[in-house]
Short mmCIF file of C-alpha atoms in Angstrom, two decimals:
data_model
loop_
_atom_site.label_atom_id
_atom_site.label_comp_id
_atom_site.label_asym_id
_atom_site.label_seq_id
_atom_site.Cartn_x
_atom_site.Cartn_y
_atom_site.Cartn_z
CA MET A 1 100.08 111.37 100.35
CA VAL A 2 99.85 107.90 102.13
CA ALA A 3 97.90 105.30 99.63
CA GLU A 4 94.20 104.71 100.92
CA ASN A 5 94.42 100.90 100.02
CA VAL A 6 97.73 100.58 102.37
CA GLN A 7 96.26 102.32 105.27
CA GLY A 8 93.48 100.17 105.37
CA VAL A 9 95.62 96.84 105.42
CA LYS A 10 97.59 98.45 107.95
CA ASN A 11 94.54 98.89 109.87
CA VAL A 12 93.02 95.07 109.56
CA VAL A 13 96.83 94.33 110.45
CA ASP A 14 96.87 96.09 113.67
CA GLY A 15 93.77 94.84 114.96
CA VAL A 16 94.85 91.05 114.56
CA ILE A 17 97.54 92.02 116.53
CA GLY A 18 95.36 94.25 119.19
CA ALA A 19 93.58 91.01 119.05
CA ALA A 20 96.09 88.61 119.92
CA ASP A 21 97.49 90.85 122.77
CA ARG A 22 93.84 91.15 124.37
CA VAL A 23 94.05 87.58 124.23
CA LEU A 24 97.15 86.70 125.33
CA ALA A 25 96.55 88.88 128.55
CA ALA A 26 93.72 87.20 129.36
CA VAL A 27 95.53 84.08 128.98
CA SER A 28 98.12 82.00 131.18
CA ASP A 29 101.04 79.73 130.27
CA THR A 30 98.72 76.61 131.13
CA THR A 31 96.57 78.21 128.96
CA ARG A 32 95.43 75.76 125.58
CA ILE A 33 94.12 78.01 122.53
CA ILE A 34 91.92 76.86 119.95
CA PRO A 35 92.90 78.54 117.02
CA GLY A 36 90.74 78.90 113.53
CA HIS A 37 93.03 76.87 111.72
CA GLY A 38 96.00 74.35 113.02
CA PRO A 39 96.41 72.03 116.20
CA LEU A 40 95.90 73.95 119.55
CA ALA A 41 98.61 76.39 120.38
CA THR A 42 99.26 77.59 123.36
CA LYS A 43 100.50 81.32 125.46
CA ALA A 44 104.42 80.97 123.50
CA ASP A 45 102.46 79.93 119.86
CA LEU A 46 99.93 82.66 120.06
CA GLN A 47 102.94 84.60 121.06
CA LEU A 48 104.94 83.95 117.93
CA TYR A 49 102.60 84.60 115.80
CA ARG A 50 101.84 87.88 116.95
CA ASP A 51 105.29 89.04 116.89
CA THR A 52 105.59 87.32 113.47
CA VAL A 53 102.12 90.05 112.23
CA LYS A 54 103.98 92.86 113.62
CA THR A 55 107.39 92.28 112.44
CA LEU A 56 105.25 91.91 108.63
CA ARG A 57 103.37 95.16 109.05
CA ASP A 58 106.62 96.86 109.96
CA ARG A 59 108.39 95.66 107.41
CA LEU A 60 106.13 95.81 104.74
CA ILE A 61 103.61 98.42 105.46
CA ASN A 62 106.40 101.30 107.44
CA GLN A 63 106.69 102.46 103.65
CA LEU A 64 106.09 105.59 102.10
CA VAL A 65 103.73 106.01 99.53
CA LEU A 66 103.66 109.20 96.97
CA ASN A 67 100.63 109.77 95.10
CA ALA A 68 102.09 110.42 91.54
CA PHE A 69 99.12 111.91 90.19
CA ALA A 70 99.13 114.51 92.95
CA MET A 71 102.58 115.64 91.85
CA SER A 72 103.41 118.86 90.34
CA PRO A 73 105.47 121.51 90.33
CA ALA A 74 103.74 123.73 93.05
CA ARG A 75 103.53 120.29 94.86
CA MET A 76 107.25 119.19 94.41
CA ASP A 77 108.78 121.31 97.54
CA GLY A 78 106.36 119.17 99.65
CA TYR A 79 107.35 115.16 97.80
CA LEU A 80 111.24 116.26 98.02
CA ASP A 81 110.71 117.32 102.27
CA ALA A 82 108.97 113.36 102.55
CA LEU A 83 111.36 111.71 100.86
CA GLU A 84 113.93 113.61 102.79
CA SER A 85 112.43 112.80 105.99
CA PHE A 86 112.08 109.02 105.57
CA ARG A 87 115.54 108.82 103.20
CA PRO A 88 114.24 105.73 101.31
CA ARG A 89 116.87 102.88 100.55
CA CYS A 90 114.83 102.62 97.04
CA VAL A 91 112.80 104.20 95.08
CA TYR A 92 110.28 102.89 92.95
CA GLY A 93 108.50 104.40 89.87
CA TYR A 94 106.26 103.20 86.95
CA ALA A 95 105.54 105.20 83.60
CA SER A 96 102.15 106.12 82.82
CA SER A 97 100.91 108.05 80.17
#
């Protein structure tokens, strides 16, 4: 039921976090890091970037996306179970024809 494009974005962001983890494991506190953009960075700068990306991922991607096109009376119990276990603070929807 999770939209494929949301999972694709999560995979890319997880790759960024994983790459930062690998670099952080390989460098010391005195290592200077040359990023793709911006000034020279330190290990602490990279740690802050990694933590920020992870926080954003957790806040934006950790959401439940239910496919309304597959919704039917026969599948309604599954949708209700998903909503009850996720316990969203808000449910967004849109009308379609």
